[in-house]
Amino acid sequence: MKILVIGSGGREHALAWKLAQSPRVKKVYVAPGNGGTATSPHLHNLPLTDIERLADFCVAEDIHFTVVGPEAPLAAGIVDHFRMRRLRIFGPTRGAAQLESSKAFAKEFMQRHAIPTAAHRTFSDPAPAHAYIAERNCALVVKADGLAAGKGVVVASTPEQAHAAVDDMLERNAYGVQHGAQGARVVIEDFLEGEEASFIVLVDGRNVLALASSQDHKRLRDGDQGPNTGGMGAYSPAPVVTPEVHARVMREIILPTVQGMAADGHPYTGFLYAGLMIDRQGHARTLEFNCRLGDPETQPILMRLKSDLVQVLDAAIDSRLDTLELQWDRRTALAVVMAAPGYPEAPRLGGAIDGIPEPAEDLQVFHAGTRLEDGVLRTSGGRVLAVTALGDSLRMAQQRAYVGVRQIRYDGMQFRQDIGWRALKR
Ligand code: AMP
Ligand code: GLY
């Protein structure tokens, strides 16, 4: 059978790599793909992004199913469109994807269904937003409403920073956010203390199957300093997600979300990612929902998945997730992201990449921002590679990943030296 993966990042390389391991799969197309998917066995890049043409391709090539990596095509309604044409696809509809595409939708949804999250208000006018900041008198987080490629969130430790963020978002759209139908809006919420984790599940409209837990590192520099990025590294499992925390998150957050979406007329299908803040007592609150897999969390999670992902996604598309159990490698997986010089503000691209180690049972280098040009591999995006390793302990996975990282060369490469530090400190 033939499968189509939509997207071009490290997450999509990992998805395609895993799907291609199924004995039933002959070819995995990746649209548009990257330099890694261009050169891996059984993977083929497809230079298409238009939804209609992708659907035509699926008909012409008899694609068994399509799985969508990034949020943009989901928010644009690719799932609704494919279903209208009776094509098998795994992901949320446009309506359900609002859980990610609108912070205001997500917060109102959580409030309505009593799902634990930070106290918040939504504003479209600057004056009442400034008044709320003055009156709230605590550390706040200001979030632009709309798709922002991970950049529309300002953690304000002082009221001045919060006021400035409101002006940047409502008066100038300084972060280049893609606004929804209601125009520019901001969500202002209380700052929550604790440790973050990524909790990702598969949903078939009704049934839920949890993936292994994970944690990513959003800041650019060691010790979680510097600007926020899409993610500089990740590992699975996340020790902060104990069995008790896991059970609680399923009961208090995931199941009410799936039931609430169905009750509200947007039955959820696809990967659902809850970004959690977990406090010292093990209470979890939802920071955000994503309607997709995390990047780079997917790379370590899929390194550990032993089950056949084609069977799993078939069951999900056919609403049979209640018949499955996932098998996991007991080892820890850890991914170190290698980024381009100047990332995240102004990545400088085009440099030649050398020394990528050969894949091994315990090491895979997933490509993100790379392209193949006349046989030369070059950087083409802010996050370039995710060097992902398995080890019997987190420390061993970390050592193995950094052995891989040290073999790779390109001008100005940036990476963190401390991926996994929170888990090692516990
Ligand atoms: P978001 O896109 O909403 O997940 O926000 C991006 C990052 O900002 C999160 O991963 C957190 O590190 C931080 N953040 C967001 N909301 C809060 C909050 N209420 N309290 C503390 N940190 C937050
Ligand atoms: N690594 C965070 C995300 O995928 O949103």
Tab-separated table of C-alpha atoms and ligand atoms in Angstrom:
chain	number	residue	atom	x	y	z
A	1	MET	CA	0.000	0.000	0.000
A	2	LYS	CA	0.942	3.641	-0.417
A	3	ILE	CA	0.650	6.305	2.278
A	4	LEU	CA	0.834	10.097	2.114
A	5	VAL	CA	2.320	12.288	4.862
A	6	ILE	CA	1.684	16.036	4.633
A	7	GLY	CA	4.443	18.347	5.872
A	8	SER	CA	8.165	18.938	5.656
A	9	GLY	CA	9.616	18.931	9.159
A	10	GLY	CA	11.370	16.549	11.521
A	11	ARG	CA	8.009	15.310	12.781
A	12	GLU	CA	7.004	14.325	9.241
A	13	HIS	CA	10.339	12.612	8.549
A	14	ALA	CA	9.831	10.558	11.716
A	15	LEU	CA	6.221	9.728	10.784
A	16	ALA	CA	7.223	8.652	7.283
A	17	TRP	CA	10.196	6.630	8.599
A	18	LYS	CA	7.935	4.791	11.045
A	19	LEU	CA	5.110	4.177	8.542
A	20	ALA	CA	7.604	2.802	5.986
A	21	GLN	CA	8.593	0.083	8.482
A	22	SER	CA	5.171	-1.524	8.236
A	23	PRO	CA	5.410	-4.743	6.189
A	24	ARG	CA	2.263	-3.688	4.308
A	25	VAL	CA	3.757	-0.451	3.013
A	26	LYS	CA	5.514	-0.125	-0.317
A	27	LYS	CA	5.871	3.645	-0.583
A	28	VAL	CA	5.406	6.656	1.650
A	29	TYR	CA	4.993	9.986	-0.130
A	30	VAL	CA	5.870	13.131	1.798
A	31	ALA	CA	4.414	16.412	0.545
A	32	PRO	CA	6.471	18.468	0.196
A	33	GLY	CA	9.117	16.682	2.329
A	34	ASN	CA	12.754	17.656	2.916
A	35	GLY	CA	16.304	16.531	2.193
A	36	GLY	CA	15.974	13.577	4.563
A	37	THR	CA	12.740	12.236	3.114
A	38	ALA	CA	14.243	12.711	-0.371
A	39	THR	CA	17.071	10.285	0.394
A	40	SER	CA	15.529	7.636	2.709
A	41	PRO	CA	14.577	4.184	1.416
A	42	HIS	CA	10.842	3.857	0.529
A	43	LEU	CA	10.211	7.603	1.018
A	44	HIS	CA	9.415	9.886	-1.916
A	45	ASN	CA	8.939	13.639	-1.931
A	46	LEU	CA	5.922	15.110	-3.655
A	47	PRO	CA	6.199	18.809	-4.565
A	48	LEU	CA	2.546	19.655	-3.788
A	49	THR	CA	0.883	21.781	-1.117
A	50	ASP	CA	-2.478	22.662	-2.712
A	51	ILE	CA	-5.269	20.673	-1.012
A	52	GLU	CA	-7.239	19.987	-4.198
A	53	ARG	CA	-4.169	18.692	-6.021
A	54	LEU	CA	-3.166	16.544	-3.060
A	55	ALA	CA	-6.646	14.990	-3.113
A	56	ASP	CA	-6.344	14.382	-6.886
A	57	PHE	CA	-3.005	12.664	-6.271
A	58	CYS	CA	-4.550	10.367	-3.633
A	59	VAL	CA	-7.249	9.298	-6.078
A	60	ALA	CA	-4.806	8.787	-8.956
A	61	GLU	CA	-2.274	6.834	-6.868
A	62	ASP	CA	-4.786	4.922	-4.754
A	63	ILE	CA	-3.279	6.197	-1.495
A	64	HIS	CA	-4.387	4.034	1.425
A	65	PHE	CA	-4.526	6.974	3.868
A	66	THR	CA	-3.126	10.447	4.471
A	67	VAL	CA	-1.728	11.690	7.761
A	68	VAL	CA	-1.273	15.416	8.353
A	69	GLY	CA	1.746	16.730	10.286
A	70	PRO	CA	1.433	20.509	10.681
A	71	GLU	CA	-1.444	22.696	11.895
A	72	ALA	CA	-1.774	25.011	8.869
A	73	PRO	CA	-3.422	22.519	6.451
A	74	LEU	CA	-5.675	21.312	9.291
A	75	ALA	CA	-6.803	24.857	10.074
A	76	ALA	CA	-7.368	25.313	6.324
A	77	GLY	CA	-9.768	22.349	6.307
A	78	ILE	CA	-7.808	19.597	4.567
A	79	VAL	CA	-9.624	16.899	6.566
A	80	ASP	CA	-13.098	18.248	5.717
A	81	HIS	CA	-12.090	18.406	2.064
A	82	PHE	CA	-10.608	14.907	1.893
A	83	ARG	CA	-13.636	13.422	3.655
A	84	MET	CA	-15.966	15.135	1.209
A	85	ARG	CA	-14.067	13.302	-1.519
A	86	ARG	CA	-14.263	10.026	0.450
A	87	LEU	CA	-10.496	9.872	1.018
A	88	ARG	CA	-9.084	8.314	4.183
A	89	ILE	CA	-7.258	10.891	6.297
A	90	PHE	CA	-6.175	11.188	9.933
A	91	GLY	CA	-6.492	14.611	11.548
A	92	PRO	CA	-9.067	17.016	13.005
A	93	THR	CA	-11.603	18.943	10.926
A	94	ARG	CA	-11.255	22.683	10.596
A	95	GLY	CA	-13.837	23.157	13.357
A	96	ALA	CA	-12.016	20.824	15.734
A	97	ALA	CA	-8.617	22.333	14.871
A	98	GLN	CA	-9.781	25.603	16.454
A	99	LEU	CA	-8.514	24.099	19.704
A	100	GLU	CA	-5.099	25.112	18.396
A	101	SER	CA	-5.834	27.789	15.795
A	102	SER	CA	-7.640	30.048	18.294
A	103	LYS	CA	-6.338	30.494	21.846
A	104	ALA	CA	-9.611	32.276	22.705
A	105	PHE	CA	-11.696	29.322	21.434
A	106	ALA	CA	-9.553	26.919	23.468
A	107	LYS	CA	-9.793	28.969	26.674
A	108	GLU	CA	-13.565	29.456	26.369
A	109	PHE	CA	-13.935	25.732	25.662
A	110	MET	CA	-11.906	24.807	28.750
A	111	GLN	CA	-13.865	27.192	30.941
A	112	ARG	CA	-17.201	25.845	29.680
A	113	HIS	CA	-16.187	22.227	30.286
A	114	ALA	CA	-14.339	22.811	33.586
A	115	ILE	CA	-10.987	21.653	32.222
A	116	PRO	CA	-8.141	22.883	34.466
A	117	THR	CA	-6.255	25.839	32.966
A	118	ALA	CA	-4.984	29.279	34.049
A	119	ALA	CA	-7.535	32.029	34.799
A	120	HIS	CA	-7.856	34.263	31.752
A	121	ARG	CA	-9.667	37.047	29.858
A	122	THR	CA	-9.863	37.727	26.102
A	123	PHE	CA	-9.617	41.243	24.616
A	124	SER	CA	-9.810	42.877	21.212
A	125	ASP	CA	-9.518	46.481	22.475
A	126	PRO	CA	-6.274	47.677	24.043
A	127	ALA	CA	-7.827	49.919	26.753
A	128	PRO	CA	-9.671	47.203	28.756
A	129	ALA	CA	-6.667	44.878	28.285
A	130	HIS	CA	-4.386	47.487	29.900
A	131	ALA	CA	-6.909	48.004	32.707
A	132	TYR	CA	-7.026	44.229	33.354
A	133	ILE	CA	-3.229	44.062	33.592
A	134	ALA	CA	-3.189	46.934	36.099
A	135	GLU	CA	-5.914	45.344	38.217
A	136	ARG	CA	-4.595	41.732	38.083
A	137	ASN	CA	-1.292	42.518	39.803
A	138	CYS	CA	0.415	39.131	39.270
A	139	ALA	CA	2.786	37.619	36.711
A	140	LEU	CA	0.868	37.256	33.431
A	141	VAL	CA	1.184	35.608	30.045
A	142	VAL	CA	-0.051	37.442	26.949
A	143	LYS	CA	-1.004	35.309	23.951
A	144	ALA	CA	-1.983	36.410	20.469
A	145	ASP	CA	-5.156	34.698	19.196
A	146	GLY	CA	-4.356	32.926	15.930
A	147	LEU	CA	-1.660	30.793	14.350
A	148	ALA	CA	1.698	32.295	15.270
A	149	ALA	CA	4.279	29.584	14.502
A	150	GLY	CA	5.113	29.384	18.208
A	151	LYS	CA	5.957	33.085	18.515
A	152	GLY	CA	2.762	34.723	19.768
A	153	VAL	CA	3.296	34.153	23.501
A	154	VAL	CA	4.946	36.628	25.877
A	155	VAL	CA	5.666	35.586	29.456
A	156	ALA	CA	5.550	38.952	31.260
A	157	SER	CA	7.233	39.074	34.643
A	158	THR	CA	6.391	42.799	35.003
A	159	PRO	CA	3.215	44.770	34.139
A	160	GLU	CA	5.311	46.916	31.744
A	161	GLN	CA	6.146	43.822	29.666
A	162	ALA	CA	2.487	42.812	29.603
A	163	HIS	CA	1.384	46.310	28.494
A	164	ALA	CA	4.006	46.319	25.735
A	165	ALA	CA	2.930	42.848	24.545
A	166	VAL	CA	-0.710	43.980	24.280
A	167	ASP	CA	0.332	46.951	22.144
A	168	ASP	CA	2.572	44.772	19.966
A	169	MET	CA	-0.235	42.284	19.353
A	170	LEU	CA	-3.325	44.511	19.111
A	171	GLU	CA	-1.920	47.707	17.580
A	172	ARG	CA	0.894	46.480	15.344
A	173	ASN	CA	0.577	42.702	14.890
A	174	ALA	CA	4.320	42.725	15.574
A	175	TYR	CA	4.476	38.901	15.622
A	176	GLY	CA	2.865	38.427	12.227
A	177	VAL	CA	-0.011	36.379	13.631
A	178	GLN	CA	-2.624	34.949	11.262
A	179	HIS	CA	-5.850	36.369	12.737
A	180	GLY	CA	-9.173	34.521	12.711
A	181	ALA	CA	-12.576	35.891	11.685
A	182	GLN	CA	-12.757	38.134	14.749
A	183	GLY	CA	-9.553	40.037	13.928
A	184	ALA	CA	-6.744	40.739	16.376
A	185	ARG	CA	-7.418	39.429	19.888
A	186	VAL	CA	-5.252	38.638	22.881
A	187	VAL	CA	-5.715	36.212	25.724
A	188	ILE	CA	-4.202	37.360	29.020
A	189	GLU	CA	-3.771	34.630	31.601
A	190	ASP	CA	-2.155	34.073	35.000
A	191	PHE	CA	1.392	32.734	35.031
A	192	LEU	CA	1.511	29.143	36.308
A	193	GLU	CA	4.454	27.647	38.215
A	194	GLY	CA	5.611	24.077	37.673
A	195	GLU	CA	7.176	21.744	35.151
A	196	GLU	CA	5.912	21.406	31.592
A	197	ALA	CA	5.167	18.144	29.799
A	198	SER	CA	3.661	17.179	26.471
A	199	PHE	CA	0.732	14.780	26.655
A	200	ILE	CA	-0.237	13.493	23.224
A	201	VAL	CA	-3.093	11.111	22.420
A	202	LEU	CA	-4.799	9.627	19.376
A	203	VAL	CA	-8.530	10.300	19.157
A	204	ASP	CA	-11.037	8.659	16.811
A	205	GLY	CA	-14.024	10.845	17.683
A	206	ARG	CA	-14.892	8.735	20.714
A	207	ASN	CA	-12.003	6.578	21.900
A	208	VAL	CA	-8.630	7.783	23.141
A	209	LEU	CA	-5.256	6.058	23.051
A	210	ALA	CA	-2.399	7.819	24.856
A	211	LEU	CA	1.077	7.965	23.358
A	212	ALA	CA	4.138	7.801	25.614
A	213	SER	CA	4.760	10.998	27.590
A	214	SER	CA	7.424	13.476	26.544
A	215	GLN	CA	8.958	16.801	27.371
A	216	ASP	CA	10.519	19.366	25.081
A	217	HIS	CA	12.877	22.313	25.617
A	218	LYS	CA	11.365	25.469	24.170
A	219	ARG	CA	14.147	27.947	24.974
A	220	LEU	CA	17.118	28.452	22.675
A	221	ARG	CA	19.937	28.263	25.206
A	222	ASP	CA	21.193	25.923	27.927
A	223	GLY	CA	19.443	26.085	31.285
A	224	ASP	CA	16.182	27.096	29.535
A	225	GLN	CA	17.419	30.624	28.832
A	226	GLY	CA	17.011	32.817	25.765
A	227	PRO	CA	14.088	33.215	23.368
A	228	ASN	CA	11.287	30.698	22.846
A	229	THR	CA	11.683	28.441	19.814
A	230	GLY	CA	9.642	25.665	18.226
A	231	GLY	CA	11.630	23.250	20.435
A	232	MET	CA	15.356	22.571	20.799
A	233	GLY	CA	15.154	18.968	21.966
A	234	ALA	CA	12.862	16.435	23.597
A	235	TYR	CA	12.811	13.111	25.366
A	236	SER	CA	10.360	10.335	26.155
A	237	PRO	CA	9.207	9.253	28.686
A	238	ALA	CA	8.919	12.383	30.855
A	239	PRO	CA	9.494	11.338	34.493
A	240	VAL	CA	7.242	14.196	35.703
A	241	VAL	CA	4.305	12.255	34.208
A	242	THR	CA	4.073	9.559	36.896
A	243	PRO	CA	1.337	6.905	36.586
A	244	GLU	CA	-0.785	8.992	39.002
A	245	VAL	CA	-0.316	12.170	36.956
A	246	HIS	CA	-1.101	10.210	33.793
A	247	ALA	CA	-4.390	8.879	35.202
A	248	ARG	CA	-5.364	12.301	36.434
A	249	VAL	CA	-4.613	14.010	33.099
A	250	MET	CA	-6.712	11.434	31.253
A	251	ARG	CA	-9.604	11.890	33.716
A	252	GLU	CA	-9.499	15.662	34.213
A	253	ILE	CA	-8.250	16.954	30.863
A	254	ILE	CA	-8.202	14.524	27.930
A	255	LEU	CA	-11.537	12.694	28.313
A	256	PRO	CA	-13.534	15.855	29.145
A	257	THR	CA	-11.956	17.523	26.097
A	258	VAL	CA	-12.924	14.697	23.748
A	259	GLN	CA	-16.444	14.508	25.225
A	260	GLY	CA	-16.794	18.298	25.205
A	261	MET	CA	-15.767	18.601	21.555
A	262	ALA	CA	-18.302	15.929	20.573
A	263	ALA	CA	-21.019	17.642	22.635
A	264	ASP	CA	-20.189	21.001	21.021
A	265	GLY	CA	-20.615	19.580	17.510
A	266	HIS	CA	-16.900	19.240	16.678
A	267	PRO	CA	-16.130	15.564	17.297
A	268	TYR	CA	-12.347	15.340	17.559
A	269	THR	CA	-10.322	13.006	15.355
A	270	GLY	CA	-6.551	13.085	15.034
A	271	PHE	CA	-3.591	13.610	17.303
A	272	LEU	CA	-4.410	15.819	20.273
A	273	TYR	CA	-1.552	17.428	22.160
A	274	ALA	CA	-2.125	18.957	25.583
A	275	GLY	CA	0.750	21.161	26.735
A	276	LEU	CA	0.647	20.776	30.521
A	277	MET	CA	2.019	22.612	33.528
A	278	ILE	CA	2.377	20.170	36.416
A	279	ASP	CA	2.804	21.584	39.930
A	280	ARG	CA	4.581	20.020	42.921
A	281	GLN	CA	1.420	18.277	44.111
A	282	GLY	CA	0.977	16.607	40.724
A	283	HIS	CA	-1.943	18.800	39.613
A	284	ALA	CA	-1.862	19.387	35.870
A	285	ARG	CA	-3.269	22.429	34.101
A	286	THR	CA	-3.557	22.906	30.348
A	287	LEU	CA	-1.350	25.635	28.866
A	288	GLU	CA	-2.444	24.979	25.317
A	289	PHE	CA	-3.839	22.417	22.938
A	290	ASN	CA	-2.230	21.522	19.638
A	291	CYS	CA	-4.227	19.607	17.068
A	292	ARG	CA	-1.188	17.636	15.859
A	293	LEU	CA	1.901	15.820	17.064
A	294	GLY	CA	4.654	17.868	18.684
A	295	ASP	CA	7.911	18.636	16.937
A	296	PRO	CA	10.481	17.532	18.180
A	297	GLU	CA	8.500	15.307	20.641
A	298	THR	CA	7.414	12.999	17.802
A	299	GLN	CA	10.988	11.966	17.023
A	300	PRO	CA	11.726	10.345	20.435
A	301	ILE	CA	8.131	9.079	20.812
A	302	LEU	CA	8.191	7.234	17.470
A	303	MET	CA	11.701	5.862	18.146
A	304	ARG	CA	10.081	4.077	21.119
A	305	LEU	CA	6.884	2.903	19.433
A	306	LYS	CA	7.056	-0.815	18.659
A	307	SER	CA	3.522	-1.200	17.292
A	308	ASP	CA	2.865	-0.980	13.557
A	309	LEU	CA	1.825	2.656	13.017
A	310	VAL	CA	-0.158	1.776	9.869
A	311	GLN	CA	-2.363	-0.591	11.892
A	312	VAL	CA	-2.743	2.036	14.601
A	313	LEU	CA	-3.784	4.824	12.229
A	314	ASP	CA	-6.099	2.479	10.301
A	315	ALA	CA	-7.850	1.683	13.576
A	316	ALA	CA	-8.034	5.390	14.400
A	317	ILE	CA	-9.546	6.288	11.008
A	318	ASP	CA	-12.094	3.455	11.378
A	319	SER	CA	-13.032	4.497	14.972
A	320	ARG	CA	-11.647	1.271	16.445
A	321	LEU	CA	-9.041	2.665	18.844
A	322	ASP	CA	-10.738	0.808	21.702
A	323	THR	CA	-9.485	-2.476	20.184
A	324	LEU	CA	-5.779	-1.552	20.411
A	325	GLU	CA	-2.962	-1.366	22.897
A	326	LEU	CA	0.348	0.267	22.022
A	327	GLN	CA	3.702	-1.486	22.574
A	328	TRP	CA	6.630	0.680	23.674
A	329	ASP	CA	10.377	0.188	23.861
A	330	ARG	CA	11.243	0.410	27.565
A	331	ARG	CA	14.317	2.491	26.827
A	332	THR	CA	14.454	6.295	26.898
A	333	ALA	CA	14.684	8.217	23.636
A	334	LEU	CA	16.175	11.679	23.390
A	335	ALA	CA	16.392	14.110	20.473
A	336	VAL	CA	18.823	17.012	20.152
A	337	VAL	CA	17.750	19.661	17.636
A	338	MET	CA	20.470	21.277	15.544
A	339	ALA	CA	19.419	24.733	14.336
A	340	ALA	CA	20.646	27.184	11.716
A	341	PRO	CA	22.781	30.228	12.633
A	342	GLY	CA	20.535	33.159	13.587
A	343	TYR	CA	17.592	30.915	14.576
A	344	PRO	CA	14.924	31.783	15.744
A	345	GLU	CA	14.892	35.486	14.802
A	346	ALA	CA	16.637	35.440	11.420
A	347	PRO	CA	18.023	32.046	10.410
A	348	ARG	CA	20.730	32.136	7.756
A	349	LEU	CA	20.155	29.277	5.344
A	350	GLY	CA	21.904	27.497	2.517
A	351	GLY	CA	25.021	26.114	4.232
A	352	ALA	CA	26.257	22.646	3.214
A	353	ILE	CA	25.792	19.882	5.799
A	354	ASP	CA	28.389	17.155	6.330
A	355	GLY	CA	29.009	14.121	8.492
A	356	ILE	CA	25.477	12.892	9.206
A	357	PRO	CA	26.025	9.510	10.893
A	358	GLU	CA	24.549	6.355	9.357
A	359	PRO	CA	21.272	5.228	10.956
A	360	ALA	CA	21.622	2.538	13.627
A	361	GLU	CA	19.189	0.593	15.790
A	362	ASP	CA	19.670	3.190	18.525
A	363	LEU	CA	20.334	6.316	16.426
A	364	GLN	CA	18.353	8.159	13.764
A	365	VAL	CA	18.988	11.607	12.372
A	366	PHE	CA	15.615	13.072	11.363
A	367	HIS	CA	15.777	15.976	8.945
A	368	ALA	CA	13.713	19.149	9.345
A	369	GLY	CA	15.093	22.201	7.512
A	370	THR	CA	17.218	20.501	4.869
A	371	ARG	CA	17.043	20.211	1.108
A	372	LEU	CA	18.978	18.312	-1.480
A	373	GLU	CA	20.473	20.538	-4.183
A	374	ASP	CA	22.528	18.938	-6.972
A	375	GLY	CA	23.385	16.084	-4.626
A	376	VAL	CA	24.504	18.425	-1.825
A	377	LEU	CA	22.540	18.561	1.423
A	378	ARG	CA	21.942	22.167	2.532
A	379	THR	CA	20.164	23.925	5.400
A	380	SER	CA	16.757	25.286	4.375
A	381	GLY	CA	14.948	26.005	7.648
A	382	GLY	CA	15.507	27.264	11.194
A	383	ARG	CA	15.543	23.834	12.764
A	384	VAL	CA	17.776	21.663	10.607
A	385	LEU	CA	18.103	18.193	12.164
A	386	ALA	CA	16.947	16.199	15.183
A	387	VAL	CA	19.574	13.679	16.272
A	388	THR	CA	17.556	11.026	18.110
A	389	ALA	CA	18.947	8.158	20.198
A	390	LEU	CA	17.721	5.332	22.410
A	391	GLY	CA	19.461	4.370	25.666
A	392	ASP	CA	18.848	2.210	28.730
A	393	SER	CA	18.737	5.369	30.812
A	394	LEU	CA	18.155	9.017	30.015
A	395	ARG	CA	21.864	9.635	30.576
A	396	MET	CA	22.807	6.935	28.065
A	397	ALA	CA	20.332	8.174	25.465
A	398	GLN	CA	21.757	11.658	25.931
A	399	GLN	CA	25.360	10.476	25.526
A	400	ARG	CA	24.499	8.492	22.413
A	401	ALA	CA	22.649	11.439	20.836
A	402	TYR	CA	25.537	13.842	21.476
A	403	VAL	CA	28.030	11.392	19.933
A	404	GLY	CA	25.881	11.692	16.791
A	405	VAL	CA	25.653	15.490	17.063
A	406	ARG	CA	29.443	15.860	17.252
A	407	GLN	CA	29.917	14.132	13.893
A	408	ILE	CA	27.782	16.702	12.049
A	409	ARG	CA	29.192	19.899	10.523
A	410	TYR	CA	27.706	23.036	8.986
A	411	ASP	CA	28.520	26.709	9.369
A	412	GLY	CA	27.134	28.366	12.478
A	413	MET	CA	25.334	25.308	13.838
A	414	GLN	CA	23.466	25.918	17.101
A	415	PHE	CA	22.371	23.263	19.570
A	416	ARG	CA	21.855	22.914	23.287
A	417	GLN	CA	24.338	20.906	25.322
A	418	ASP	CA	21.884	20.029	28.091
A	419	ILE	CA	18.832	18.347	26.551
A	420	GLY	CA	17.283	16.209	29.309
A	421	TRP	CA	18.634	18.224	32.240
A	422	ARG	CA	15.337	18.481	34.135
A	423	ALA	CA	14.849	14.733	34.103
A	424	LEU	CA	18.485	14.127	35.169
A	425	LYS	CA	18.088	16.529	38.085
A	426	ARG	CA	15.077	14.706	39.566
B	1	AMP	P1	1.707	28.158	24.543
B	1	AMP	O1	1.946	28.321	23.066
B	1	AMP	O2	0.402	28.685	24.986
B	1	AMP	O3	1.975	26.760	25.030
B	1	AMP	O4	2.854	28.996	25.256
B	1	AMP	C1	4.220	28.802	24.946
B	1	AMP	C2	5.040	28.665	26.197
B	1	AMP	O5	4.834	29.796	27.058
B	1	AMP	C3	4.655	27.470	27.041
B	1	AMP	O6	5.297	26.320	26.606
B	1	AMP	C4	5.139	27.906	28.406
B	1	AMP	O7	6.531	27.752	28.521
B	1	AMP	C5	4.846	29.363	28.415
B	1	AMP	N1	3.500	29.600	29.002
B	1	AMP	C6	2.338	29.721	28.343
B	1	AMP	N2	1.298	29.938	29.189
B	1	AMP	C7	1.829	29.943	30.420
B	1	AMP	C8	1.279	30.135	31.749
B	1	AMP	N3	-0.025	30.382	31.947
B	1	AMP	N4	2.121	30.074	32.803
B	1	AMP	C9	3.453	29.853	32.610
B	1	AMP	N5	4.021	29.679	31.395
B	1	AMP	C10	3.240	29.725	30.316
B	2	GLY	N1	7.399	21.230	20.499
B	2	GLY	C1	6.230	21.988	20.676
B	2	GLY	C2	5.259	21.896	19.590
B	2	GLY	O1	5.339	21.071	18.706
B	2	GLY	O2	4.324	22.682	19.592
